[in-house]
Amino acid sequence: NAGVMQNPRHLVRRRGQEARLRCSPMKGHSHVYWYRQLPEEGLKFMVYLQKENIIDESGMPKERFSAEFPKEGPSILRIQQVVRGDSAAYFCASSPGTGGDQPQHFGDGTRLSIL
Amino acid sequence: SQQGEEDPQALSIQEGENATMNCSYKTSINNLQWYRQNSGRGLVHLILIRSNEREKHSGRLRVTLDTSKKSSSLLITASRAADTASYFCAPSSGTYKYIFGTGTRLKVLA
């Protein structure tokens, strides 16, 4: 049973380029969450999506960041015109429902480095 | 949603010893979850304790919850080198939005 799959594991971009991070949730999970983690810090919530819908994007920066979870295919976190401060580990999690007693299952993250 | 605060920030013990870490939170919760993060990996769910439970066990893990003090503790008994990781708590008011603290970094020395 495959877990949450994220790719790429490592991504290097130059300032001004675009970064696209992909996340395939666990089989049977229709709820996807993205988090960002800076070194030595905890994970910060960014966005919560269901298929074709953004439910809560309260943790997303207002500019340059967008997320989608299409009917077919993985969820995508897109960062346009990256800056040095975007360097972080980005984690995706999924769950079968939204109840607070349903644990989220995490992928191993994408480590984004901005040159 | 609310953030859990883990304490201590770092803990170093010898293999075979017990490790205890604590979590405090501010408002009422439906449940509280503990997660582990190994270096370079994602979070792994360890255990969930509901607000009407006081203690829960899972293998070498024991979690307690004191809602009157708004705190929880995670005890790992007979620790192993493989337990070296960061541990995070996630208090939940019944929603999906977890706000993680900076965690407790546990190092188990062989």
mmCIF file of C-alpha atoms in Angstrom:
data_model
loop_
_atom_site.group_PDB
_atom_site.id
_atom_site.type_symbol
_atom_site.label_atom_id
_atom_site.label_comp_id
_atom_site.label_asym_id
_atom_site.label_seq_id
_atom_site.Cartn_x
_atom_site.Cartn_y
_atom_site.Cartn_z
ATOM 1 C CA ASN A 1 0.000 0.000 0.000
ATOM 2 C CA ALA A 2 1.823 3.063 -1.229
ATOM 3 C CA GLY A 3 1.958 6.002 1.112
ATOM 4 C CA VAL A 4 1.881 9.661 0.190
ATOM 5 C CA MET A 5 4.266 10.187 -2.686
ATOM 6 C CA GLN A 6 5.996 13.479 -3.263
ATOM 7 C CA ASN A 7 8.306 14.396 -6.079
ATOM 8 C CA PRO A 8 10.822 15.545 -6.656
ATOM 9 C CA ARG A 9 12.573 14.898 -3.336
ATOM 10 C CA HIS A 10 15.016 17.684 -4.030
ATOM 11 C CA LEU A 11 14.529 20.672 -6.294
ATOM 12 C CA VAL A 12 17.008 23.417 -7.066
ATOM 13 C CA ARG A 13 15.870 26.608 -8.709
ATOM 14 C CA ARG A 14 17.418 29.977 -9.438
ATOM 15 C CA ARG A 15 15.774 33.145 -8.243
ATOM 16 C CA GLY A 16 12.938 34.112 -10.541
ATOM 17 C CA GLN A 17 12.221 30.595 -11.807
ATOM 18 C CA GLU A 18 9.116 28.571 -11.109
ATOM 19 C CA ALA A 19 8.938 25.570 -8.788
ATOM 20 C CA ARG A 20 6.307 22.849 -9.148
ATOM 21 C CA LEU A 21 5.946 20.321 -6.375
ATOM 22 C CA ARG A 22 3.782 17.244 -6.813
ATOM 23 C CA CYS A 23 1.917 15.124 -4.306
ATOM 24 C CA SER A 24 -0.020 11.917 -4.841
ATOM 25 C CA PRO A 25 -2.167 11.124 -1.792
ATOM 26 C CA MET A 26 -2.651 7.675 -0.340
ATOM 27 C CA LYS A 27 -5.124 5.489 -2.176
ATOM 28 C CA GLY A 28 -8.633 6.300 -1.031
ATOM 29 C CA HIS A 29 -7.699 9.693 0.396
ATOM 30 C CA SER A 30 -9.400 12.693 -1.121
ATOM 31 C CA HIS A 31 -8.140 15.364 1.269
ATOM 32 C CA VAL A 32 -4.716 16.906 0.762
ATOM 33 C CA TYR A 33 -2.773 19.348 2.929
ATOM 34 C CA TRP A 34 0.446 21.208 2.213
ATOM 35 C CA TYR A 35 2.881 22.335 4.921
ATOM 36 C CA ARG A 36 6.170 24.226 4.870
ATOM 37 C CA GLN A 37 9.022 23.563 7.268
ATOM 38 C CA LEU A 38 11.985 25.833 7.811
ATOM 39 C CA PRO A 39 15.141 24.408 9.457
ATOM 40 C CA GLU A 40 14.746 23.701 13.167
ATOM 41 C CA GLU A 41 11.079 24.664 13.062
ATOM 42 C CA GLY A 42 7.749 22.874 13.035
ATOM 43 C CA LEU A 43 5.516 22.430 10.038
ATOM 44 C CA LYS A 44 3.368 25.409 9.094
ATOM 45 C CA PHE A 45 0.004 24.796 7.466
ATOM 46 C CA MET A 46 -0.344 26.287 4.002
ATOM 47 C CA VAL A 47 -3.414 24.956 2.236
ATOM 48 C CA TYR A 48 -6.100 22.277 2.372
ATOM 49 C CA LEU A 49 -7.637 20.900 -0.820
ATOM 50 C CA GLN A 50 -10.195 18.379 -1.885
ATOM 51 C CA LYS A 51 -10.586 17.187 -5.450
ATOM 52 C CA GLU A 52 -10.970 20.283 -7.666
ATOM 53 C CA ASN A 53 -11.552 22.545 -4.646
ATOM 54 C CA ILE A 54 -9.439 24.722 -2.412
ATOM 55 C CA ILE A 55 -11.028 24.538 0.999
ATOM 56 C CA ASP A 56 -8.649 26.601 3.113
ATOM 57 C CA GLU A 57 -5.665 28.554 1.850
ATOM 58 C CA SER A 58 -5.239 30.724 4.911
ATOM 59 C CA GLY A 59 -1.586 29.711 5.299
ATOM 60 C CA MET A 60 -0.570 30.482 1.746
ATOM 61 C CA PRO A 61 1.404 33.629 0.962
ATOM 62 C CA LYS A 62 -0.843 35.985 -0.975
ATOM 63 C CA GLU A 63 1.418 36.219 -3.984
ATOM 64 C CA ARG A 64 3.391 33.767 -6.105
ATOM 65 C CA PHE A 65 2.000 30.638 -4.407
ATOM 66 C CA SER A 66 -0.862 28.545 -5.745
ATOM 67 C CA ALA A 67 -2.142 25.022 -5.268
ATOM 68 C CA GLU A 68 -4.459 22.705 -7.111
ATOM 69 C CA PHE A 69 -5.811 19.199 -6.816
ATOM 70 C CA PRO A 70 -7.338 18.274 -10.159
ATOM 71 C CA LYS A 71 -9.886 15.571 -10.760
ATOM 72 C CA GLU A 72 -7.156 13.417 -12.250
ATOM 73 C CA GLY A 73 -3.549 13.426 -11.226
ATOM 74 C CA PRO A 74 -1.539 14.663 -8.284
ATOM 75 C CA SER A 75 -1.907 17.799 -6.247
ATOM 76 C CA ILE A 76 0.477 20.541 -7.337
ATOM 77 C CA LEU A 77 2.003 23.316 -5.262
ATOM 78 C CA ARG A 78 3.324 25.989 -7.558
ATOM 79 C CA ILE A 79 5.685 28.791 -6.599
ATOM 80 C CA GLN A 80 6.291 31.429 -9.196
ATOM 81 C CA GLN A 81 9.312 33.737 -9.329
ATOM 82 C CA VAL A 82 11.010 32.014 -6.444
ATOM 83 C CA VAL A 83 13.108 33.963 -3.954
ATOM 84 C CA ARG A 84 15.754 32.827 -1.475
ATOM 85 C CA GLY A 85 13.216 32.883 1.345
ATOM 86 C CA ASP A 86 11.224 30.130 -0.363
ATOM 87 C CA SER A 87 13.990 27.646 0.458
ATOM 88 C CA ALA A 88 12.375 25.108 2.760
ATOM 89 C CA ALA A 89 11.030 21.586 2.960
ATOM 90 C CA TYR A 90 7.483 21.300 1.654
ATOM 91 C CA PHE A 91 5.393 18.434 2.948
ATOM 92 C CA CYS A 92 2.146 17.057 1.682
ATOM 93 C CA ALA A 93 -0.268 15.052 3.810
ATOM 94 C CA SER A 94 -3.505 13.275 3.042
ATOM 95 C CA SER A 95 -6.434 11.875 4.963
ATOM 96 C CA PRO A 96 -9.631 9.993 4.107
ATOM 97 C CA GLY A 97 -11.789 12.605 5.824
ATOM 98 C CA THR A 98 -11.571 15.869 7.648
ATOM 99 C CA GLY A 99 -12.509 14.804 11.121
ATOM 100 C CA GLY A 100 -9.960 15.887 13.671
ATOM 101 C CA ASP A 101 -9.584 12.277 14.773
ATOM 102 C CA GLN A 102 -8.391 11.107 11.374
ATOM 103 C CA PRO A 103 -4.590 11.246 11.344
ATOM 104 C CA GLN A 104 -2.881 12.870 8.442
ATOM 105 C CA HIS A 105 -0.399 10.743 6.545
ATOM 106 C CA PHE A 106 2.689 12.596 5.388
ATOM 107 C CA GLY A 107 5.007 12.250 2.448
ATOM 108 C CA ASP A 108 8.764 12.611 2.795
ATOM 109 C CA GLY A 109 8.720 16.119 1.431
ATOM 110 C CA THR A 110 10.367 18.121 -1.302
ATOM 111 C CA ARG A 111 13.418 20.076 -0.303
ATOM 112 C CA LEU A 112 13.512 23.261 -2.311
ATOM 113 C CA SER A 113 16.763 25.170 -2.600
ATOM 114 C CA ILE A 114 16.931 28.553 -4.249
ATOM 115 C CA LEU A 115 20.274 29.677 -5.645
ATOM 116 C CA SER B 1 -6.878 25.159 15.565
ATOM 117 C CA GLN B 2 -4.115 25.775 18.021
ATOM 118 C CA GLN B 3 -0.449 25.163 18.461
ATOM 119 C CA GLY B 4 1.034 22.664 20.837
ATOM 120 C CA GLU B 5 4.226 23.618 22.630
ATOM 121 C CA GLU B 6 6.638 20.754 23.189
ATOM 122 C CA ASP B 7 9.067 20.637 26.063
ATOM 123 C CA PRO B 8 11.977 20.116 26.389
ATOM 124 C CA GLN B 9 13.345 21.371 23.104
ATOM 125 C CA ALA B 10 16.074 18.754 23.167
ATOM 126 C CA LEU B 11 16.624 15.558 25.110
ATOM 127 C CA SER B 12 19.600 13.244 25.116
ATOM 128 C CA ILE B 13 19.467 9.845 26.839
ATOM 129 C CA GLN B 14 21.225 6.506 26.840
ATOM 130 C CA GLU B 15 19.785 3.523 25.061
ATOM 131 C CA GLY B 16 17.497 1.578 27.367
ATOM 132 C CA GLU B 17 16.443 4.627 29.370
ATOM 133 C CA ASN B 18 12.980 6.108 29.265
ATOM 134 C CA ALA B 19 12.269 9.382 27.476
ATOM 135 C CA THR B 20 9.501 11.748 28.510
ATOM 136 C CA MET B 21 8.397 14.776 26.561
ATOM 137 C CA ASN B 22 5.552 17.136 27.235
ATOM 138 C CA CYS B 23 3.051 19.168 25.285
ATOM 139 C CA SER B 24 1.013 22.122 26.472
ATOM 140 C CA TYR B 25 -1.849 23.836 24.696
ATOM 141 C CA LYS B 26 -4.167 26.734 25.392
ATOM 142 C CA THR B 27 -7.805 25.944 24.648
ATOM 143 C CA SER B 28 -10.111 22.960 24.867
ATOM 144 C CA ILE B 29 -9.522 20.076 22.501
ATOM 145 C CA ASN B 30 -11.290 17.044 21.057
ATOM 146 C CA ASN B 31 -8.115 15.037 20.822
ATOM 147 C CA LEU B 32 -4.360 15.301 20.735
ATOM 148 C CA GLN B 33 -2.007 13.459 18.439
ATOM 149 C CA TRP B 34 1.698 12.759 18.601
ATOM 150 C CA TYR B 35 3.899 12.502 15.535
ATOM 151 C CA ARG B 36 7.517 11.543 14.981
ATOM 152 C CA GLN B 37 9.826 12.972 12.337
ATOM 153 C CA ASN B 38 13.074 11.258 11.477
ATOM 154 C CA SER B 39 15.774 13.378 9.914
ATOM 155 C CA GLY B 40 14.983 14.107 6.284
ATOM 156 C CA ARG B 41 11.595 12.385 6.399
ATOM 157 C CA GLY B 42 7.960 13.290 6.797
ATOM 158 C CA LEU B 43 5.902 13.032 9.972
ATOM 159 C CA VAL B 44 4.699 9.657 11.110
ATOM 160 C CA HIS B 45 1.554 9.408 13.224
ATOM 161 C CA LEU B 46 2.235 7.667 16.537
ATOM 162 C CA ILE B 47 -0.858 7.854 18.677
ATOM 163 C CA LEU B 48 -4.104 9.745 19.193
ATOM 164 C CA ILE B 49 -5.698 10.345 22.570
ATOM 165 C CA ARG B 50 -9.229 11.696 22.890
ATOM 166 C CA SER B 51 -10.251 14.340 25.376
ATOM 167 C CA ASN B 52 -12.213 11.837 27.444
ATOM 168 C CA GLU B 53 -9.197 9.547 27.785
ATOM 169 C CA ARG B 54 -6.500 9.930 30.408
ATOM 170 C CA GLU B 55 -3.958 7.421 29.234
ATOM 171 C CA LYS B 56 -3.243 5.371 26.180
ATOM 172 C CA HIS B 57 -0.609 2.787 25.295
ATOM 173 C CA SER B 58 0.865 1.638 22.029
ATOM 174 C CA GLY B 59 3.822 -0.715 22.260
ATOM 175 C CA ARG B 60 6.595 1.165 24.048
ATOM 176 C CA LEU B 61 4.658 4.414 23.932
ATOM 177 C CA ARG B 62 2.511 5.752 26.720
ATOM 178 C CA VAL B 63 0.572 8.966 26.337
ATOM 179 C CA THR B 64 -1.242 10.785 29.093
ATOM 180 C CA LEU B 65 -3.639 13.679 28.828
ATOM 181 C CA ASP B 66 -4.617 16.108 31.569
ATOM 182 C CA THR B 67 -7.309 18.387 30.211
ATOM 183 C CA SER B 68 -7.483 20.380 33.453
ATOM 184 C CA LYS B 69 -3.832 21.352 32.999
ATOM 185 C CA LYS B 70 -4.070 21.424 29.216
ATOM 186 C CA SER B 71 -1.076 19.194 28.877
ATOM 187 C CA SER B 72 -0.017 15.835 27.532
ATOM 188 C CA SER B 73 3.059 13.722 27.919
ATOM 189 C CA LEU B 74 4.635 11.097 25.717
ATOM 190 C CA LEU B 75 6.736 8.420 27.375
ATOM 191 C CA ILE B 76 8.961 6.133 25.347
ATOM 192 C CA THR B 77 10.137 3.208 27.419
ATOM 193 C CA ALA B 78 13.354 1.252 26.889
ATOM 194 C CA SER B 79 14.500 3.661 24.201
ATOM 195 C CA ARG B 80 16.501 2.549 21.179
ATOM 196 C CA ALA B 81 18.845 4.375 18.862
ATOM 197 C CA ALA B 82 16.113 4.164 16.220
ATOM 198 C CA ASP B 83 13.900 6.374 18.418
ATOM 199 C CA THR B 84 16.214 9.302 17.655
ATOM 200 C CA ALA B 85 13.911 11.810 15.995
ATOM 201 C CA SER B 86 11.887 14.951 16.575
ATOM 202 C CA TYR B 87 8.523 14.539 18.256
ATOM 203 C CA PHE B 88 5.586 16.865 17.712
ATOM 204 C CA CYS B 89 2.192 17.122 19.320
ATOM 205 C CA ALA B 90 -0.924 18.280 17.498
ATOM 206 C CA PRO B 91 -3.842 19.347 19.682
ATOM 207 C CA SER B 92 -7.069 19.337 17.700
ATOM 208 C CA SER B 93 -10.388 21.034 18.311
ATOM 209 C CA GLY B 94 -11.936 18.708 15.751
ATOM 210 C CA THR B 95 -10.658 20.324 12.616
ATOM 211 C CA TYR B 96 -8.044 19.383 10.065
ATOM 212 C CA LYS B 97 -5.745 22.330 10.662
ATOM 213 C CA TYR B 98 -2.786 21.264 12.743
ATOM 214 C CA ILE B 99 -0.333 23.832 13.969
ATOM 215 C CA PHE B 100 2.881 22.143 14.946
ATOM 216 C CA GLY B 101 5.370 23.541 17.416
ATOM 217 C CA THR B 102 9.123 23.247 17.122
ATOM 218 C CA GLY B 103 9.095 19.773 18.632
ATOM 219 C CA THR B 104 11.313 17.878 21.014
ATOM 220 C CA ARG B 105 14.538 16.620 19.466
ATOM 221 C CA LEU B 106 15.336 13.284 21.044
ATOM 222 C CA LYS B 107 18.759 11.744 20.719
ATOM 223 C CA VAL B 108 19.248 8.208 21.980
ATOM 224 C CA LEU B 109 22.880 7.321 22.460
ATOM 225 C CA ALA B 110 23.979 3.743 21.839
#
